[in-house]
Amino acid sequence: QVPLVESGGGLVQAGGSLKLSCAASGLSFSSRAMGWFRQAPGKEREFVATASWNGDTSYTSSVKGRFTISKDSAKNTVYLQMNRLSPEDTAVYYCAAARFLRGGILTTLNDYNYWGQGTQVTVSS
């Protein structure tokens, strides 16, 4: 397994912002779709955002207009900018890399083969 390492989580007040980062060594992000998922306590892991290998993006409806996914191929890093956070966004956030090269818009867990360890995001009211 190629390790993906997330960072940037933390505690923030409602309405605030956080920027998550995900980096990897030995796996090129530029030729793969990348995704962010999250898992709240007692709930299943759910799709948040994805960027296809060529830069198309898609978001779950609850974060559309507030979150932005981006890839920096030179740094082999993918980001999730999260604005106007609410307590409902509290979860462990996971970065994922697609199973196959040149993936399009991928929104299910099985589309991804490489996962990070997760970073906690807590939004207080």
Short mmCIF file of C-alpha atoms in Angstrom, two decimals:
data_model
loop_
_atom_site.label_atom_id
_atom_site.label_comp_id
_atom_site.label_asym_id
_atom_site.label_seq_id
_atom_site.Cartn_x
_atom_site.Cartn_y
_atom_site.Cartn_z
CA GLN A 1 0.00 0.00 0.00
CA VAL A 2 1.22 3.47 -0.90
CA PRO A 3 0.93 5.73 2.11
CA LEU A 4 -1.14 8.85 1.76
CA VAL A 5 -0.67 11.37 4.53
CA GLU A 6 -3.35 13.89 5.39
CA SER A 7 -2.82 17.02 7.42
CA GLY A 8 -4.63 20.21 8.30
CA GLY A 9 -7.44 18.96 10.47
CA GLY A 10 -8.32 20.53 13.79
CA LEU A 11 -10.92 22.31 15.87
CA VAL A 12 -12.70 25.32 14.38
CA GLN A 13 -15.77 27.34 15.22
CA ALA A 14 -18.85 27.23 13.04
CA GLY A 15 -18.43 29.53 10.07
CA GLY A 16 -14.67 29.08 10.03
CA SER A 17 -12.35 27.52 7.48
CA LEU A 18 -9.78 24.75 7.27
CA LYS A 19 -7.58 23.49 4.45
CA LEU A 20 -6.73 19.81 4.35
CA SER A 21 -3.70 18.50 2.47
CA CYS A 22 -2.86 15.03 1.24
CA ALA A 23 0.56 14.01 0.02
CA ALA A 24 2.05 10.75 -1.16
CA SER A 25 5.35 9.34 -2.21
CA GLY A 26 5.70 6.76 -4.95
CA LEU A 27 2.29 7.48 -6.47
CA SER A 28 1.64 10.19 -9.02
CA PHE A 29 -1.54 12.16 -8.45
CA SER A 30 -1.46 13.84 -11.85
CA SER A 31 -2.61 10.70 -13.68
CA ARG A 32 -5.23 9.62 -11.15
CA ALA A 33 -8.55 10.76 -9.83
CA MET A 34 -8.33 11.82 -6.20
CA GLY A 35 -11.07 11.97 -3.63
CA TRP A 36 -11.96 13.10 -0.16
CA PHE A 37 -14.32 11.13 2.04
CA ARG A 38 -15.43 11.59 5.64
CA GLN A 39 -16.78 9.47 8.44
CA ALA A 40 -18.71 10.84 11.38
CA PRO A 41 -19.13 8.84 14.61
CA GLY A 42 -21.63 6.05 14.15
CA LYS A 43 -21.99 6.69 10.43
CA GLU A 44 -20.62 5.14 7.29
CA ARG A 45 -17.80 6.70 5.32
CA GLU A 46 -19.25 9.03 2.72
CA PHE A 47 -18.09 10.78 -0.40
CA VAL A 48 -17.22 14.48 -0.10
CA ALA A 49 -15.35 15.58 -3.23
CA THR A 50 -13.38 14.28 -6.16
CA ALA A 51 -11.08 15.62 -8.84
CA SER A 52 -10.66 13.56 -11.99
CA TRP A 53 -7.25 12.92 -13.49
CA ASN A 54 -7.70 15.91 -15.82
CA GLY A 55 -9.17 18.29 -13.24
CA ASP A 56 -12.94 17.91 -13.41
CA THR A 57 -14.50 18.12 -9.96
CA SER A 58 -17.63 16.94 -8.22
CA TYR A 59 -19.02 17.41 -4.72
CA THR A 60 -21.65 15.95 -2.51
CA SER A 61 -24.59 18.33 -2.33
CA SER A 62 -24.11 19.30 1.31
CA VAL A 63 -20.67 20.82 0.67
CA LYS A 64 -21.20 22.25 -2.80
CA GLY A 65 -20.30 25.94 -2.83
CA ARG A 66 -18.39 25.65 0.47
CA PHE A 67 -15.64 23.10 -0.24
CA THR A 68 -13.09 23.11 -3.05
CA ILE A 69 -10.87 20.23 -4.09
CA SER A 70 -7.67 20.93 -5.99
CA LYS A 71 -4.52 19.11 -7.07
CA ASP A 72 -0.98 20.45 -7.29
CA SER A 73 0.79 18.02 -9.59
CA ALA A 74 4.18 19.61 -9.03
CA LYS A 75 3.90 18.95 -5.30
CA ASN A 76 1.97 15.69 -5.73
CA THR A 77 -0.52 17.03 -3.25
CA VAL A 78 -4.30 17.28 -3.19
CA TYR A 79 -6.16 19.81 -1.10
CA LEU A 80 -9.61 20.31 0.32
CA GLN A 81 -10.44 23.91 1.16
CA MET A 82 -13.40 23.97 3.52
CA ASN A 83 -15.24 27.22 4.15
CA ARG A 84 -18.33 28.13 6.17
CA LEU A 85 -17.94 25.01 8.25
CA SER A 86 -20.83 23.75 10.34
CA PRO A 87 -21.04 21.20 13.18
CA GLU A 88 -22.50 18.75 10.66
CA ASP A 89 -19.09 18.72 8.94
CA THR A 90 -17.46 17.19 12.02
CA ALA A 91 -15.84 13.91 10.97
CA VAL A 92 -12.61 12.14 10.21
CA TYR A 93 -11.62 13.14 6.69
CA TYR A 94 -9.82 10.66 4.43
CA CYS A 95 -7.87 11.24 1.27
CA ALA A 96 -8.02 8.55 -1.42
CA ALA A 97 -6.32 7.81 -4.73
CA ALA A 98 -8.11 6.01 -7.53
CA ARG A 99 -7.55 2.36 -8.23
CA PHE A 100 -6.87 2.92 -11.93
CA LEU A 101 -5.15 5.61 -13.95
CA ARG A 102 -7.04 8.36 -15.76
CA GLY A 103 -10.20 7.96 -13.75
CA GLY A 104 -13.10 10.31 -14.32
CA ILE A 105 -15.58 11.46 -11.68
CA LEU A 106 -15.39 8.74 -9.04
CA THR A 107 -17.68 8.91 -6.03
CA THR A 108 -17.78 5.45 -4.47
CA LEU A 109 -15.42 3.81 -2.00
CA ASN A 110 -14.65 0.92 -4.34
CA ASP A 111 -13.27 3.31 -6.94
CA TYR A 112 -10.32 4.01 -4.67
CA ASN A 113 -7.50 1.71 -3.73
CA TYR A 114 -5.19 3.94 -1.70
CA TRP A 115 -6.23 5.63 1.53
CA GLY A 116 -4.73 7.89 4.13
CA GLN A 117 -5.01 7.44 7.85
CA GLY A 118 -7.51 10.25 8.23
CA THR A 119 -7.47 13.64 9.91
CA GLN A 120 -10.02 14.80 12.47
CA VAL A 121 -12.11 17.89 11.76
CA THR A 122 -14.23 19.17 14.63
CA VAL A 123 -16.55 22.12 14.21
CA SER A 124 -17.95 23.67 17.38
CA SER A 125 -21.25 25.53 17.46
#
